[in-house]
CSV table of C-alpha atoms in Angstrom, one decimal:
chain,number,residue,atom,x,y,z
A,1,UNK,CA,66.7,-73.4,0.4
A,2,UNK,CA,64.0,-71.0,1.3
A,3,UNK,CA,60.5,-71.6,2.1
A,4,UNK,CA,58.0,-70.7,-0.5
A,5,UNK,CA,56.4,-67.5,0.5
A,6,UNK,CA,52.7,-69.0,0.3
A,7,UNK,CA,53.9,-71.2,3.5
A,8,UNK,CA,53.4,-67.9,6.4
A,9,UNK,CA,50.4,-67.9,7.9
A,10,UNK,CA,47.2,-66.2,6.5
A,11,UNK,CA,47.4,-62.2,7.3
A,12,UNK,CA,43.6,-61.6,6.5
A,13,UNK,CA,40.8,-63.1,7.2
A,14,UNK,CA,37.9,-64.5,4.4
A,15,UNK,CA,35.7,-60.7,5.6
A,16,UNK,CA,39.1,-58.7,5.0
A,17,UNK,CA,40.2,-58.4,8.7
A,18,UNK,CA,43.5,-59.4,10.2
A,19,UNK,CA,42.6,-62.6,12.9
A,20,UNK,CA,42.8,-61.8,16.4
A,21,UNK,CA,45.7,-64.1,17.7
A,22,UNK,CA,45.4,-62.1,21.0
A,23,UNK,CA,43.4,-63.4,24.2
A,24,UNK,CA,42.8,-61.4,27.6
A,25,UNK,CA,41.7,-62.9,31.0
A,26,UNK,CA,40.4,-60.7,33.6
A,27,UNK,CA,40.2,-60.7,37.3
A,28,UNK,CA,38.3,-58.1,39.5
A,29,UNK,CA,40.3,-58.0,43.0
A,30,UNK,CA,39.0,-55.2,45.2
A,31,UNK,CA,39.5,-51.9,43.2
A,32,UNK,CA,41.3,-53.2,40.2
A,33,UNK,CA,41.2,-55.1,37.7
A,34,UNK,CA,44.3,-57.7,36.7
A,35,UNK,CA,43.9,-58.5,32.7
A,36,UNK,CA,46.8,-61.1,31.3
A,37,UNK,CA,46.9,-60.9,27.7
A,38,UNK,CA,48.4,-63.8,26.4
A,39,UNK,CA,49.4,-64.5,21.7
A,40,UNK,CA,49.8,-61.8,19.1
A,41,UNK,CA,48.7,-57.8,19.4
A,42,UNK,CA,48.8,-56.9,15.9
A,43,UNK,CA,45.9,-55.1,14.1
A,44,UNK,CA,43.9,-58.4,14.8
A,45,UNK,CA,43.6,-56.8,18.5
A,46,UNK,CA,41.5,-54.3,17.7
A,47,UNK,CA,38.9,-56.6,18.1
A,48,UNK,CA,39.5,-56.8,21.7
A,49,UNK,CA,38.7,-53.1,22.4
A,50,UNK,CA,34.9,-53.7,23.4
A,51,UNK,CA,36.3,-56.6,26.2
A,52,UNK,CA,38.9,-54.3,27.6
A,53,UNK,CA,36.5,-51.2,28.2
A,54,UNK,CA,34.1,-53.8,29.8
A,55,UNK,CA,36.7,-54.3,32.2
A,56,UNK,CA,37.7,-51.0,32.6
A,57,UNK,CA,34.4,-50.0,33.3
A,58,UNK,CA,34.0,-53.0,36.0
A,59,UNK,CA,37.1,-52.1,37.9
A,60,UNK,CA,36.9,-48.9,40.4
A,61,UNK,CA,40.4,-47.5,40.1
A,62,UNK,CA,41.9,-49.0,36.7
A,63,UNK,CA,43.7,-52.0,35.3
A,64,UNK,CA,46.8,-53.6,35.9
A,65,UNK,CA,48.2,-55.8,32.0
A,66,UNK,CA,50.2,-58.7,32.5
A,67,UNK,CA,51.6,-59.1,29.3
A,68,UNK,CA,54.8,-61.5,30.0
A,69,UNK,CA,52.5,-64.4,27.5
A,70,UNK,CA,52.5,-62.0,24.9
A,71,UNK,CA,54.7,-63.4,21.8
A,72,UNK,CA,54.4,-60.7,19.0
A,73,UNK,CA,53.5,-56.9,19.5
A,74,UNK,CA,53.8,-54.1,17.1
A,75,UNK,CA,52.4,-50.4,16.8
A,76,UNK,CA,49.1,-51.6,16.0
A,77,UNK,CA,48.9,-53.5,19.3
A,78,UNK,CA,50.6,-51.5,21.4
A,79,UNK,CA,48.2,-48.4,19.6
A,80,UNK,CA,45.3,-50.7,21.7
A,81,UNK,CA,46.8,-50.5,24.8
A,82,UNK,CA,47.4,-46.8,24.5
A,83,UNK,CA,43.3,-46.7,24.0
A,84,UNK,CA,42.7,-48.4,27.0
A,85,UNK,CA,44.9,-45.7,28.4
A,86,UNK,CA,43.0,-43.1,26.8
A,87,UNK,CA,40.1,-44.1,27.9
A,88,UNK,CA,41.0,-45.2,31.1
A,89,UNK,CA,42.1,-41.6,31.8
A,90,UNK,CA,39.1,-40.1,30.7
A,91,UNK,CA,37.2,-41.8,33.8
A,92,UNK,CA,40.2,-40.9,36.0
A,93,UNK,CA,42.0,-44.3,36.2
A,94,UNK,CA,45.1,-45.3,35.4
A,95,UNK,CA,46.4,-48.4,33.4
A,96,UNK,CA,49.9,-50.0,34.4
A,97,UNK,CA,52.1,-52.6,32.9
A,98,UNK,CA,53.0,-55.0,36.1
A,99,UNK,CA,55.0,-57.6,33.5
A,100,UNK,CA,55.6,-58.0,29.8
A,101,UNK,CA,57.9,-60.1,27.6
A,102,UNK,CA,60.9,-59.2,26.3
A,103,UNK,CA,59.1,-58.8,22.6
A,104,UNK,CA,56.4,-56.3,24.3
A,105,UNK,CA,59.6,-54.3,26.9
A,106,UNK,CA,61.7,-54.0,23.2
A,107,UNK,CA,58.6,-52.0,21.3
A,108,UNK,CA,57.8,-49.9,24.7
A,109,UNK,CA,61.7,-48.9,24.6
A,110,UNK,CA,62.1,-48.5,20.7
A,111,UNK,CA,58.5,-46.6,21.0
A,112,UNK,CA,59.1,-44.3,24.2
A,113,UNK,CA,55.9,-45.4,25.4
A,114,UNK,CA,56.7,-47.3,28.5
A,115,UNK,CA,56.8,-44.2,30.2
A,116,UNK,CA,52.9,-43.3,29.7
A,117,UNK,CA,52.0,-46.7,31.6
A,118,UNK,CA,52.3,-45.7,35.5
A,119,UNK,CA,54.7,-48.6,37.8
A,120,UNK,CA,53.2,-50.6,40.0
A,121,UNK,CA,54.1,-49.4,43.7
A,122,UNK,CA,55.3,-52.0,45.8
A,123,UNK,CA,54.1,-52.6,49.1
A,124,UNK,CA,55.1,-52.9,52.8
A,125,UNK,CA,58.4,-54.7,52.2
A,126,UNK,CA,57.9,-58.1,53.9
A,127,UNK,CA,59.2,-59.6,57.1
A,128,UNK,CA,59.2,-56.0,58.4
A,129,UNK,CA,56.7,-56.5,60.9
A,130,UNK,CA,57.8,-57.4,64.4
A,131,UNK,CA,57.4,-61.1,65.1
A,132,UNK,CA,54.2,-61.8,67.7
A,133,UNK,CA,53.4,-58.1,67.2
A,134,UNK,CA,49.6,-56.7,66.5
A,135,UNK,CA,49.7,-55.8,62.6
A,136,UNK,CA,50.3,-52.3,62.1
A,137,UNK,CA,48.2,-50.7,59.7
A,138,UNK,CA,49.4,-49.0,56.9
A,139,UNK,CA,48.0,-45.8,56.0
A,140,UNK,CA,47.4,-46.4,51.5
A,141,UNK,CA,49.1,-43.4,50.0
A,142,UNK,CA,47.0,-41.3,47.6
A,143,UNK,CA,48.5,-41.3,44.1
A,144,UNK,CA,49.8,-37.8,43.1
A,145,UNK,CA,47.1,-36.1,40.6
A,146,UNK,CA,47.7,-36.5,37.1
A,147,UNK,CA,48.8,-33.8,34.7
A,148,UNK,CA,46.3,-34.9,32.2
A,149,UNK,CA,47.3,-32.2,30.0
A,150,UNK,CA,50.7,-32.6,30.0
A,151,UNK,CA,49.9,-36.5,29.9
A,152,UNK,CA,48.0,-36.6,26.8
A,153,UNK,CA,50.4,-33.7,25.1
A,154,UNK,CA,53.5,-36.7,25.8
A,155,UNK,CA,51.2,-39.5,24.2
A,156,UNK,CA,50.6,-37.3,21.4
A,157,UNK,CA,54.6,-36.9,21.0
A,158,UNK,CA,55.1,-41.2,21.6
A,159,UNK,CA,52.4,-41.7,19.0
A,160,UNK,CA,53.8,-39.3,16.4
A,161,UNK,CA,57.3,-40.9,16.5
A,162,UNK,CA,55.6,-44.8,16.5
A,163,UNK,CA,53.4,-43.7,13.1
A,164,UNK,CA,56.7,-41.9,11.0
A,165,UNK,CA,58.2,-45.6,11.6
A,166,UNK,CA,55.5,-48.0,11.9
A,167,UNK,CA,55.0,-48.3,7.8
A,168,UNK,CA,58.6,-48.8,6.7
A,169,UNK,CA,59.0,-51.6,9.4
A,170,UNK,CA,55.5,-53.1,8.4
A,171,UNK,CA,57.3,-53.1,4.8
A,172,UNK,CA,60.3,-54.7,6.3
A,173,UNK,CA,58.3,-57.4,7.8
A,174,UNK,CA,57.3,-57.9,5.0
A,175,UNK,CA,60.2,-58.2,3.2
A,176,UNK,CA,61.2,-60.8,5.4
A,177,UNK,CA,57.9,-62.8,5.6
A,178,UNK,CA,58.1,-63.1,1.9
A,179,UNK,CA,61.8,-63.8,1.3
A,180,UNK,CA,62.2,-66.4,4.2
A,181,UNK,CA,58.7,-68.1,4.1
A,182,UNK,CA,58.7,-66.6,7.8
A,183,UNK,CA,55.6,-66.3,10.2
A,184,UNK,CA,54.5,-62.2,11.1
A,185,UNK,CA,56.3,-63.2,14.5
A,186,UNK,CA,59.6,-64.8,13.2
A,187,UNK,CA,59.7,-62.2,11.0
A,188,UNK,CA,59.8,-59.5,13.6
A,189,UNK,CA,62.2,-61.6,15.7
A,190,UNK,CA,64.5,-61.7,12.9
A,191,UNK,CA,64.4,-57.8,12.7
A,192,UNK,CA,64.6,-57.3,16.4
A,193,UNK,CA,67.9,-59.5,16.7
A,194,UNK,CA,69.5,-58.3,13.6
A,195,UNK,CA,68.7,-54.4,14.9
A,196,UNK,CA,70.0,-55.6,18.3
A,197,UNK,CA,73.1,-57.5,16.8
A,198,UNK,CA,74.2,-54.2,14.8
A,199,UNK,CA,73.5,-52.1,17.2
A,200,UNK,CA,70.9,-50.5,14.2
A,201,UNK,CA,67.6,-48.7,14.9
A,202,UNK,CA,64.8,-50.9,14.2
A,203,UNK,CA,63.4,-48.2,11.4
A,204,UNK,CA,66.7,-47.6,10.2
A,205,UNK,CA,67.3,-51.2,9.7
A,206,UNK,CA,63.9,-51.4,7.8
A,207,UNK,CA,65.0,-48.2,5.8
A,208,UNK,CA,68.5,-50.7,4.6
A,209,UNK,CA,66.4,-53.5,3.6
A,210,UNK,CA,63.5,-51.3,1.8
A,211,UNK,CA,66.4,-50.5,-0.3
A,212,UNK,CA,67.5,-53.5,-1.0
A,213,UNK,CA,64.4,-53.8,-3.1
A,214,UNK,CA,65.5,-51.0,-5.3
A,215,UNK,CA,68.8,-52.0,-5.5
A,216,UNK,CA,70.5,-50.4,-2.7
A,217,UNK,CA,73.4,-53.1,-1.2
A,218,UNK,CA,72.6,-54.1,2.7
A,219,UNK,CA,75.5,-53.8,4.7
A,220,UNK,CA,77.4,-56.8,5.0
A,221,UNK,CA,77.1,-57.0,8.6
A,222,UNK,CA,72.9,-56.6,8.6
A,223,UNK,CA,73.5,-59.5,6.0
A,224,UNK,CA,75.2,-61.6,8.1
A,225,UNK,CA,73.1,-61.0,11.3
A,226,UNK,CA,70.1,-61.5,9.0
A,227,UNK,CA,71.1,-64.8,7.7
A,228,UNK,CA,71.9,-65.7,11.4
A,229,UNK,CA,68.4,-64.4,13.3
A,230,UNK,CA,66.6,-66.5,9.7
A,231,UNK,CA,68.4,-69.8,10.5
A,232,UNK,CA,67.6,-69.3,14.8
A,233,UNK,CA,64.0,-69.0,13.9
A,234,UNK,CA,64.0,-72.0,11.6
A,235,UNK,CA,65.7,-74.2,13.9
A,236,UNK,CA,63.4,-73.2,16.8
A,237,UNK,CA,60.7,-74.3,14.8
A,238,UNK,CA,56.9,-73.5,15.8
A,239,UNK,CA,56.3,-73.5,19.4
């Protein structure tokens, strides 16, 4: 039997605001700064802004996000990062991703935004220096300029496409929270694997069950996958 719906966790805070359930840590090492983010990005993230300019502004050449502890991300949260970006390009820096979780990889693929956050370039591979040999120096390769124009024109695009689907699969969400008694992050798991499972885009899937409450049948198979990605969740349990 379902959870009552008053059992998910409070969305708002007693001012009105969404909770931060986000946390950054930040390292300064030589001309760049490492910052692992670790809980939700939602719109409670917003509230880091302030912290991740401070770093920005502390670091010489950018920052590098280690986002692998990152649990729950949606367009709100990734909309942070891409102001970090923003801003970071303004002072002629650049922001990369150097790990994120499989929830944060899925959103910056269903998004088209991982593209906008430069890779990490390797180094000298190792064991390639001669054994009892004087260290060879390498000479640091200067990155290629940036396009800014052409940058900010393909953010412009990415962001378009994530704010035509960002309010039917907040609906969706929840939809989901509400029916299942389902935390904001089980309920966006249960999307994600239900999307995956039917091979169904994640706004397309949120478009079905939108229907639903007007009506509209949900395919048998979403049903199905649905009911399956619900009862995962559950017996999971809280972490």
């Amino acid at each position: 039997m379902p959870k009552p719906a008053h059992s998910a966790q409070p969305l708002v805070t007693l001012d009105g605001r969404p909770p931060c359930l986000a946390t950054i840590e930040a390292v300064v090492t030589g001309e760049r700064a490492v910052v692992t983010c670790r809980g939700e990005f939602d719109m409670g993230a917003q509230e880091l802004w302030s912290e991740l300019y401070a770093v920005l502004d502390r670091s010489a050449t950018g920052v590098d996000l280690d986002l692998d502890e990152v649990r729950f991300c949606d367009c709100a949260g990734l909309n942070v990062l891409l102001a970090l970006r923003r801003e970071a390009l303004d002072q002629g820096k650049t922001v990369t991703v150097r790990a994120c979780s499989p929830t944060v990889a899925r959103l910056l693929d269903l998004t088209g935004a991982r593209e906008l956050f430069v890779t990490e370039h390797a180094g000298s591979p190792a064991g390639s220096q001669t054994p009892g040999a004087e260290p060879v120096p390498v000479e640091e390769e200067l990155p290629e300029p940036v396009d800014v124009d052409q940058e900010l024109r393909l953010e412009v695009d990415q962001l378009r496409r994530a704010m035509r689907t960002r309010p039917a699969i907040d609906v969706a969400r929840g939809i989901v929270m509400a029916s299942f008694g389902l935390s904001a992050e089980d309920a966006w798991t249960v999307l994600v694997t239900a999307s995956q499972n039917t091979n169904t885009k994640l706004h397309h899937l949120a478009q079905d069950l939108m229907g639903a409450v007007h009506g509209t049948p949900v395919p048998q198979e979403v049903q199905q996958q649905m009911a399956a990605a619900v009862a995962k969740v559950r017996e999971a349990g809280p972490e």
